[in-house]
Tab-separated table of C-alpha atoms in Angstrom:
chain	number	residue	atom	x	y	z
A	13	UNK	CA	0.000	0.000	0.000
A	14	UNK	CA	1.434	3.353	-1.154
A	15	UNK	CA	1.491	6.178	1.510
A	16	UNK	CA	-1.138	8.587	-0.271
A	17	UNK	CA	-3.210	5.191	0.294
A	18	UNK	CA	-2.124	4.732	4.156
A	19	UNK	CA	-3.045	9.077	3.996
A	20	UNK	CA	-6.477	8.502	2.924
A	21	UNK	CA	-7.268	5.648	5.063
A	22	UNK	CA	-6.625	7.438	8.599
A	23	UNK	CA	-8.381	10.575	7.111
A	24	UNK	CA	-11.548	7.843	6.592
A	25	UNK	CA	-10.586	6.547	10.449
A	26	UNK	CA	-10.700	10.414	11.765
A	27	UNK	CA	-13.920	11.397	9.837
A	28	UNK	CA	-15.361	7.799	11.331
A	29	UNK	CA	-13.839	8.688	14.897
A	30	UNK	CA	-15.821	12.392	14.086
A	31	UNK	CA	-19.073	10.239	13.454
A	32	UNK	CA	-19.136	8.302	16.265
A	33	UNK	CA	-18.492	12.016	18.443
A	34	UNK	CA	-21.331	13.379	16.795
A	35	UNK	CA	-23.595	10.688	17.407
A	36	UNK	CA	-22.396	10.818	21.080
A	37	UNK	CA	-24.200	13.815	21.842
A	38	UNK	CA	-27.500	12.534	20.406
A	39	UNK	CA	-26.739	9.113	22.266
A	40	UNK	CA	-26.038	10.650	25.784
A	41	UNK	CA	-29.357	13.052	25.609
A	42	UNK	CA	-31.379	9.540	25.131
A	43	UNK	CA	-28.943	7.769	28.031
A	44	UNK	CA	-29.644	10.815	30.588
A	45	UNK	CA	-33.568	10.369	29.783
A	46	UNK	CA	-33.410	6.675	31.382
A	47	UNK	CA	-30.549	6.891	33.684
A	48	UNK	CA	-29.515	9.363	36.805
A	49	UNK	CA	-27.344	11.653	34.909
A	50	UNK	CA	-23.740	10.978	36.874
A	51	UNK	CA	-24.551	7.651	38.001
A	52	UNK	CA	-24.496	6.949	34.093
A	53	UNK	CA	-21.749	8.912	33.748
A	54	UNK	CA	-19.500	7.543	36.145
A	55	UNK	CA	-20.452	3.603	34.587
A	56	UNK	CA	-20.157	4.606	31.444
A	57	UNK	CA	-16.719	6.055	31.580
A	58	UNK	CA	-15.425	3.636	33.884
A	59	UNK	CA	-16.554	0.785	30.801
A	60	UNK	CA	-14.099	3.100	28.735
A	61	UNK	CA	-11.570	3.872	30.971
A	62	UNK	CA	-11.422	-0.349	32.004
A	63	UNK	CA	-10.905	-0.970	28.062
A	64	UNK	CA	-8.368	1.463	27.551
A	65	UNK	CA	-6.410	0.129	30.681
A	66	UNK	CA	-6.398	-3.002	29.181
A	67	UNK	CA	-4.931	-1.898	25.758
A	68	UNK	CA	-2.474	-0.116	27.534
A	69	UNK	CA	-1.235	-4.160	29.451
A	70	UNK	CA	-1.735	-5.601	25.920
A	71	UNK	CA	0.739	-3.261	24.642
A	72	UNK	CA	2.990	-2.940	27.727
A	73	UNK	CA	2.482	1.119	28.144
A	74	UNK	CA	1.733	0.670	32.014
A	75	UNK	CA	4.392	2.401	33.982
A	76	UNK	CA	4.819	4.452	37.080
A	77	UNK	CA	4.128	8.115	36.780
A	78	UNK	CA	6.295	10.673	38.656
A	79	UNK	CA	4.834	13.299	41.229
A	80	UNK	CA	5.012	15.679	38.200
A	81	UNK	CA	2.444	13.678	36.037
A	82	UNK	CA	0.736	12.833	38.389
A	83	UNK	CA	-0.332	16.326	39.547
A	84	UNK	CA	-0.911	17.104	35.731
A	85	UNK	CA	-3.252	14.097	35.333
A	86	UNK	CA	-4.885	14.504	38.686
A	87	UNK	CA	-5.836	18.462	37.124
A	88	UNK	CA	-6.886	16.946	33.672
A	89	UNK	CA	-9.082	14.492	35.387
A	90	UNK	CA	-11.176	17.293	37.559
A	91	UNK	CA	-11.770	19.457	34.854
A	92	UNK	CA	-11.614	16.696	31.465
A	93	UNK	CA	-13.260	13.560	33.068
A	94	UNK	CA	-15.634	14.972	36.471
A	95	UNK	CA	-16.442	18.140	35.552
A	96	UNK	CA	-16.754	17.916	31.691
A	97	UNK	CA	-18.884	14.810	31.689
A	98	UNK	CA	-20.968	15.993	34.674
A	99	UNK	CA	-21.570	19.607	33.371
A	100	UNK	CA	-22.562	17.528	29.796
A	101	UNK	CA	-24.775	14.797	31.672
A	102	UNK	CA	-26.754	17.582	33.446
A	103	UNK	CA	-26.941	19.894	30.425
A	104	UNK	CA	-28.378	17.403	27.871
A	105	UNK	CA	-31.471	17.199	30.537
A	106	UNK	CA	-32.715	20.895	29.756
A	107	UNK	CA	-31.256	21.723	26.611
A	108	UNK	CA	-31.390	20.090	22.617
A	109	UNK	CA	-28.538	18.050	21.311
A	110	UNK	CA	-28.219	20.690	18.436
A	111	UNK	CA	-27.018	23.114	20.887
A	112	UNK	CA	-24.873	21.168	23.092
A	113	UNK	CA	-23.120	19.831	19.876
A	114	UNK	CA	-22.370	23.634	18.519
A	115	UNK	CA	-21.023	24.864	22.147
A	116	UNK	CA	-18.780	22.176	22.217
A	117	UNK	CA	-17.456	22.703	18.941
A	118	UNK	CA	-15.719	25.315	20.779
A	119	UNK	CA	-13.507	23.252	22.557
A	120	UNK	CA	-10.339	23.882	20.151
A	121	UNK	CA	-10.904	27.524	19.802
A	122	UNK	CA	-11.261	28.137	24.107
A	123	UNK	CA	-8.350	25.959	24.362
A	124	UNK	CA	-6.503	28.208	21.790
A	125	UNK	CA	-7.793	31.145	23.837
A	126	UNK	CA	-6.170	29.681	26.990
A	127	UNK	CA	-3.675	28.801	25.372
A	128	UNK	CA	-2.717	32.190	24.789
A	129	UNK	CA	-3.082	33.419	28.515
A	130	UNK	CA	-1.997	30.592	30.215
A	131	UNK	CA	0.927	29.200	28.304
A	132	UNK	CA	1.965	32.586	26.515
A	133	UNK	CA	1.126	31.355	22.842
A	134	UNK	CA	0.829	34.338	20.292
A	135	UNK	CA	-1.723	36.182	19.910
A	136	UNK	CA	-2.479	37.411	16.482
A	137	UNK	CA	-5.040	39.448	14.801
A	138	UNK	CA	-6.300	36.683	13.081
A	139	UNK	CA	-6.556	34.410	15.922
A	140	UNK	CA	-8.048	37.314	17.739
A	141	UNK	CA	-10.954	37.411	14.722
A	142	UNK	CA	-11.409	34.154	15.672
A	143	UNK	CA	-12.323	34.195	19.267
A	144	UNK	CA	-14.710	37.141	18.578
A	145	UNK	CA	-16.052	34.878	15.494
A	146	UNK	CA	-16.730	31.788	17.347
A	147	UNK	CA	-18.128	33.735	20.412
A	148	UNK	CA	-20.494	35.719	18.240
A	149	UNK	CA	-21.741	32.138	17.034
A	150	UNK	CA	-22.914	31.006	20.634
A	151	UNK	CA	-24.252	34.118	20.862
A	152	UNK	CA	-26.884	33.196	17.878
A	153	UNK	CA	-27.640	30.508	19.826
A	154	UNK	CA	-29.418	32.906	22.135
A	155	UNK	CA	-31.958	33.716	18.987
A	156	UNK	CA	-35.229	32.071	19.086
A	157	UNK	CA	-35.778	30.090	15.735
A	158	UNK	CA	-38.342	32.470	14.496
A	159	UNK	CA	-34.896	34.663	14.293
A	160	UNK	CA	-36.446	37.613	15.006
A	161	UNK	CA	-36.341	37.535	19.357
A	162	UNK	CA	-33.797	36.840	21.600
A	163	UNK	CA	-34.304	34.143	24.420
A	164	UNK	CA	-31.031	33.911	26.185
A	165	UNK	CA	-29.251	30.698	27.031
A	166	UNK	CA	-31.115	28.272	29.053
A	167	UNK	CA	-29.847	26.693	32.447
A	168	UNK	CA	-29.150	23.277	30.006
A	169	UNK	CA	-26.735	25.875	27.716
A	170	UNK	CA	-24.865	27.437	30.461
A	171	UNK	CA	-23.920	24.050	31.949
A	172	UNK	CA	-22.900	22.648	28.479
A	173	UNK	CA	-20.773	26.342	28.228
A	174	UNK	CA	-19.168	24.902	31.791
A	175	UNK	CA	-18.379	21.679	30.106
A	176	UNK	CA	-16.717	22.856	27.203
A	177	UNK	CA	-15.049	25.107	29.258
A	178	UNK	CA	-13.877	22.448	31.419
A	179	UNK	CA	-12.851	20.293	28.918
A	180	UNK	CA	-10.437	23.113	27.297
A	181	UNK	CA	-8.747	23.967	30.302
A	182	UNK	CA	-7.712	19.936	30.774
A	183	UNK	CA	-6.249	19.829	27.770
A	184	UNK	CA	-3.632	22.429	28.554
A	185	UNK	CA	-2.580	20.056	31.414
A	186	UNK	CA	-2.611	17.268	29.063
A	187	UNK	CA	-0.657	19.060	26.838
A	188	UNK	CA	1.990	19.555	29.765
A	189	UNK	CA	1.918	16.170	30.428
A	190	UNK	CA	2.047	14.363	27.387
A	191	UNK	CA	5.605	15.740	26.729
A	192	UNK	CA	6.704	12.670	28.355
A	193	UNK	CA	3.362	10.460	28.871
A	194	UNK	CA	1.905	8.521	25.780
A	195	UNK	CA	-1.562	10.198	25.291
A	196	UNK	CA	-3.302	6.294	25.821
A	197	UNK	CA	-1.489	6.446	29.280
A	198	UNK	CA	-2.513	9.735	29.773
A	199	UNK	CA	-6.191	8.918	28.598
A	200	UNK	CA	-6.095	6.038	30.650
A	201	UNK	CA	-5.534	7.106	33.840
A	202	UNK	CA	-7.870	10.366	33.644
A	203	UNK	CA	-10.665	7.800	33.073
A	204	UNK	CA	-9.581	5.682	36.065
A	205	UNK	CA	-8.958	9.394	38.634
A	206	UNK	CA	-12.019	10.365	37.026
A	207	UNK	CA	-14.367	7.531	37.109
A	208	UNK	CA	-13.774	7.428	40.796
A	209	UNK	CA	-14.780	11.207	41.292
A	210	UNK	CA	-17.690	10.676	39.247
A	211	UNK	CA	-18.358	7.765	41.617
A	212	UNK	CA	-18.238	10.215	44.461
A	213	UNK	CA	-20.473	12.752	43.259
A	214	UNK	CA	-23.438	10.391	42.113
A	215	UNK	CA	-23.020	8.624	45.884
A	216	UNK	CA	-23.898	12.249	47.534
A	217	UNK	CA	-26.071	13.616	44.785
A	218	UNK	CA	-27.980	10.568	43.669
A	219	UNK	CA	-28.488	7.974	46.578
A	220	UNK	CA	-29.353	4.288	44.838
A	221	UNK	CA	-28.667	5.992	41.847
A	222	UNK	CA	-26.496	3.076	40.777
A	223	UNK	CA	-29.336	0.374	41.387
A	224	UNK	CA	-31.781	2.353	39.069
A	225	UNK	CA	-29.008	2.600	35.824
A	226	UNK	CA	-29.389	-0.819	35.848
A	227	UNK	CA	-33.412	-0.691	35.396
A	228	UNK	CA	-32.899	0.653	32.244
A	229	UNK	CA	-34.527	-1.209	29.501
A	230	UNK	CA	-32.248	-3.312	27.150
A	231	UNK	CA	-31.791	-0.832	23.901
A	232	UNK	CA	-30.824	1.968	26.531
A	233	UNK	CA	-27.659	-0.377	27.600
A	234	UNK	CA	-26.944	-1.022	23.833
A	235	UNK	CA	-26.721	2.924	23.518
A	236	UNK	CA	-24.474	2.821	26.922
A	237	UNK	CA	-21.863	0.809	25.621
A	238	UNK	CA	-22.190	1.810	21.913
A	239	UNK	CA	-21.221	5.408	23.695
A	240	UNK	CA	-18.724	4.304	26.238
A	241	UNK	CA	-16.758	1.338	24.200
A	242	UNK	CA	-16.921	2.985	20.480
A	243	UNK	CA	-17.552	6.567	20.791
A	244	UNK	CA	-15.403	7.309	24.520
A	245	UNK	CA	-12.618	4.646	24.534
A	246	UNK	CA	-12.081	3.390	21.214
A	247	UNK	CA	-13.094	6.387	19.193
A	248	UNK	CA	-10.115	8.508	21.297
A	249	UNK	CA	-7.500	5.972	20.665
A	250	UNK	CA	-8.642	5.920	16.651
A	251	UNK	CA	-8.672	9.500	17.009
A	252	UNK	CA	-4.951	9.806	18.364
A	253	UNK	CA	-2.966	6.989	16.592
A	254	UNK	CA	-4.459	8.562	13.705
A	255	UNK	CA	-3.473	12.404	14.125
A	256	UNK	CA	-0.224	11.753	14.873
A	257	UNK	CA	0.346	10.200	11.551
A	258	UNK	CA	-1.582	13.180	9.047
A	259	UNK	CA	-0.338	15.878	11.713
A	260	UNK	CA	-1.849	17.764	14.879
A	261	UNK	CA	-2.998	20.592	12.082
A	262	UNK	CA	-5.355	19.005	10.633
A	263	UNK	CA	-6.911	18.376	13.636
A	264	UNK	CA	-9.036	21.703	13.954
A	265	UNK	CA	-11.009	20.684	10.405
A	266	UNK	CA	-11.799	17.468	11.623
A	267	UNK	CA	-13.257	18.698	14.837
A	268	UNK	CA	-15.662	20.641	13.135
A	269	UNK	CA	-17.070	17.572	11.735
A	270	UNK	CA	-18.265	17.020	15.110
A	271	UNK	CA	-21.073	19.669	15.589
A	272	UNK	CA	-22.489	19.185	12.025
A	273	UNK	CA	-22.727	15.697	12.545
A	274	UNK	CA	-24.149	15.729	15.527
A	275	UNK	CA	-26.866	18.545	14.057
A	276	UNK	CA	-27.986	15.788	11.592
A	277	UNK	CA	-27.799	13.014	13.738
A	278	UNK	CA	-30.348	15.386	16.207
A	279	UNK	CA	-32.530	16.353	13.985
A	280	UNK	CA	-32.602	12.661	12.214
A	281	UNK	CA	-32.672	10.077	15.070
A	282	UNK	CA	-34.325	13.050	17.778
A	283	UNK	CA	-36.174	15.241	15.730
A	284	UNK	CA	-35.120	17.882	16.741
A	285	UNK	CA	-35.488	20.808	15.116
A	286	UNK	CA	-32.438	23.233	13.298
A	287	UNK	CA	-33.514	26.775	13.463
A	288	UNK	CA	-31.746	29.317	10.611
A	289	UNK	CA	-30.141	31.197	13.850
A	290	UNK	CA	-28.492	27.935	14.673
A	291	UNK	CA	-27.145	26.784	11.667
A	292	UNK	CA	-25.660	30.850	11.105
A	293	UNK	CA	-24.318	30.075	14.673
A	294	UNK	CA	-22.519	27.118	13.120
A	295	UNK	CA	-21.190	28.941	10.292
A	296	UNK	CA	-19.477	31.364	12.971
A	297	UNK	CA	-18.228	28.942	15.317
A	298	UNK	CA	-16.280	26.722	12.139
A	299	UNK	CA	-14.922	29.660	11.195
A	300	UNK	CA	-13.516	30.898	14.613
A	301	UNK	CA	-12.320	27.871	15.302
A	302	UNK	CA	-10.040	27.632	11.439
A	303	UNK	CA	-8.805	30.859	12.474
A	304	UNK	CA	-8.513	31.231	16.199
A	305	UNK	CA	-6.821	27.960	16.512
A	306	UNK	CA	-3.716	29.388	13.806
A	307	UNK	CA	-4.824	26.477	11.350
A	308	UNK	CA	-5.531	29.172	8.527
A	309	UNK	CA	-2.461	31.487	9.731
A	310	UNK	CA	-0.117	28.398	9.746
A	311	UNK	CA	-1.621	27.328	6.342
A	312	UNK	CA	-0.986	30.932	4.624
A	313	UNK	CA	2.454	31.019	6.185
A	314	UNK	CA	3.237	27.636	4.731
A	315	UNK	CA	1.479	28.718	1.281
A	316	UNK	CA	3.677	32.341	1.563
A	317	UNK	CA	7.029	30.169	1.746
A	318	UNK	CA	6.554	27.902	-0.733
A	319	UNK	CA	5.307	30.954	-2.996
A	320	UNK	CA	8.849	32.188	-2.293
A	321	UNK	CA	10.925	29.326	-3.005
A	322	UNK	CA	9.678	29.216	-6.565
């Protein structure tokens, strides 16, 4: 197999991986409608993070972490595992999957943002345009689908906002810590740190919630380990393997895949419906993310030496 063969058959793994995170959202909304939303939570990504434990003994990544990691994975765990799948369990019970897939399609571009306060990136004008670009998007979100009143975010919205906020800020300790941690080791023992939080939180807030995730009728646990075996731990490890071999710049594209396949998926499998202000929001929010993350800057730089060259 030639490489541009081996190139288009991990782009066909990451827009599969980008499927399967899509259908996530629509997946979990139908989950938190039959089971106590962390109580699912913490099963579901303790199924994942079991699986991705035992990938990492089949291929003999297990090792001890320093005092170092460990404090960056404990930090990634509060804010990637607990409080991003908490905030998104609790969200998807007052708000539509269309909107909770378009606010988390800000992940890359908040992480950016952080990026640039926290660990002294660059800022540019274009990444500035950006930020204001995808943060105009949410705030279409806020427009009734008539288009012509404003409603404001719902309680649902601002706790899905929390989540994807939550989620950036772990990634910047990932990113510290995956200078000298694989990212399935990393990944692996979030879930584990995490799971056990989770754990703690549905004990206090849900009291024999447990016991009544297991009443769930039988096409509701198909949905819970179609979510937590393809979509949390195998999808990530797809996702991963197959970045680092077409390059971490690509990545911002493929992430928008996310929110516009989770609009179809919501408005095929929930009927849900997509209002014009929500699909402009979309619009918006791909575009801040193509610029506020530097993919278009780095791509015109690249383009601008080559031009030179010749």
């Amino acid at each position: 197999m030639n490489q541009q063969n081996k190139i288009w058959i991990n782009y066909l793994f990451v827009i599969g991986v980008m499927v399967l995170w899509g259908l996530n959202v629509v997946a979990l909304k139908v989950l938190v409608a039959y089971m106590p939303p962390a109580s699912m939570q913490t099963l579901r990504i303790m199924v994942a993070g079991a699986i991705i434990v035992i990938i990492m003994l089949c291929c003999n990544e297990w090792r001890k972490i320093s005092r170092k990691e460990l404090k960056h994975i404990a930090a990634a765990s509060v804010f990637g595992v607990i409080g991003h799948h908490f905030f998104l369990a609790l969200g998807l019970m007052s708000t539509s999957a269309v909107n909770t897939s378009l606010i988390l399609a800000l992940v890359p571009l908040t992480t950016s943002l952080l990026a640039m306060i926290i660990l002294g990136d660059p800022v540019t004008k274009t990444r500035f345009l950006g930020v204001v670009l995808g943060f105009i998007g949410v705030g279409l979100l806020t427009i009734a689908g008539s288009g012509s009143q404003v409603s404001g975010l719902s309680s649902g919205d601002v706790l899905i906002f929390l989540s994807m906020f939550s989620q950036a800020v772990s990634f910047i300790y990932i990113k510290k810590a995956t200078t000298t941690l694989h990212p399935r080791a990393m990944t692996g023992f979030m879930f584990l740190i995490g799971s056990a939080g989770l754990l703690l939180i549905s004990l206090f807030m849900e009291p024999g919630g447990i016991a009544q995730v297991f009443k769930a009728p039988l096409f509701v646990w198909l949905i819970f380990f179609g979510s937590a075996v393809l979509a949390t731990a195998l999808g990530h490890q797809l996702f991963n393997s197959s970045i680092q071999k077409i390059g971490a710049g690509e990545t911002a594209v493929f992430n928008n895949l996310v929110p516009f396949f989770g609009l179809i998926s919501s408005a095929v499998l929930l009927k849900e419906t997509v209002y014009p202000a929500q699909l402009t929001g979309f619009i918006f929010i791909v575009g801040g993310v193509l610029l506020g993350t530097g993919y278009v800057e780095q791509k015109w730089i690249n383009y601008r030496r080559k031009a030179h060259q010749h």
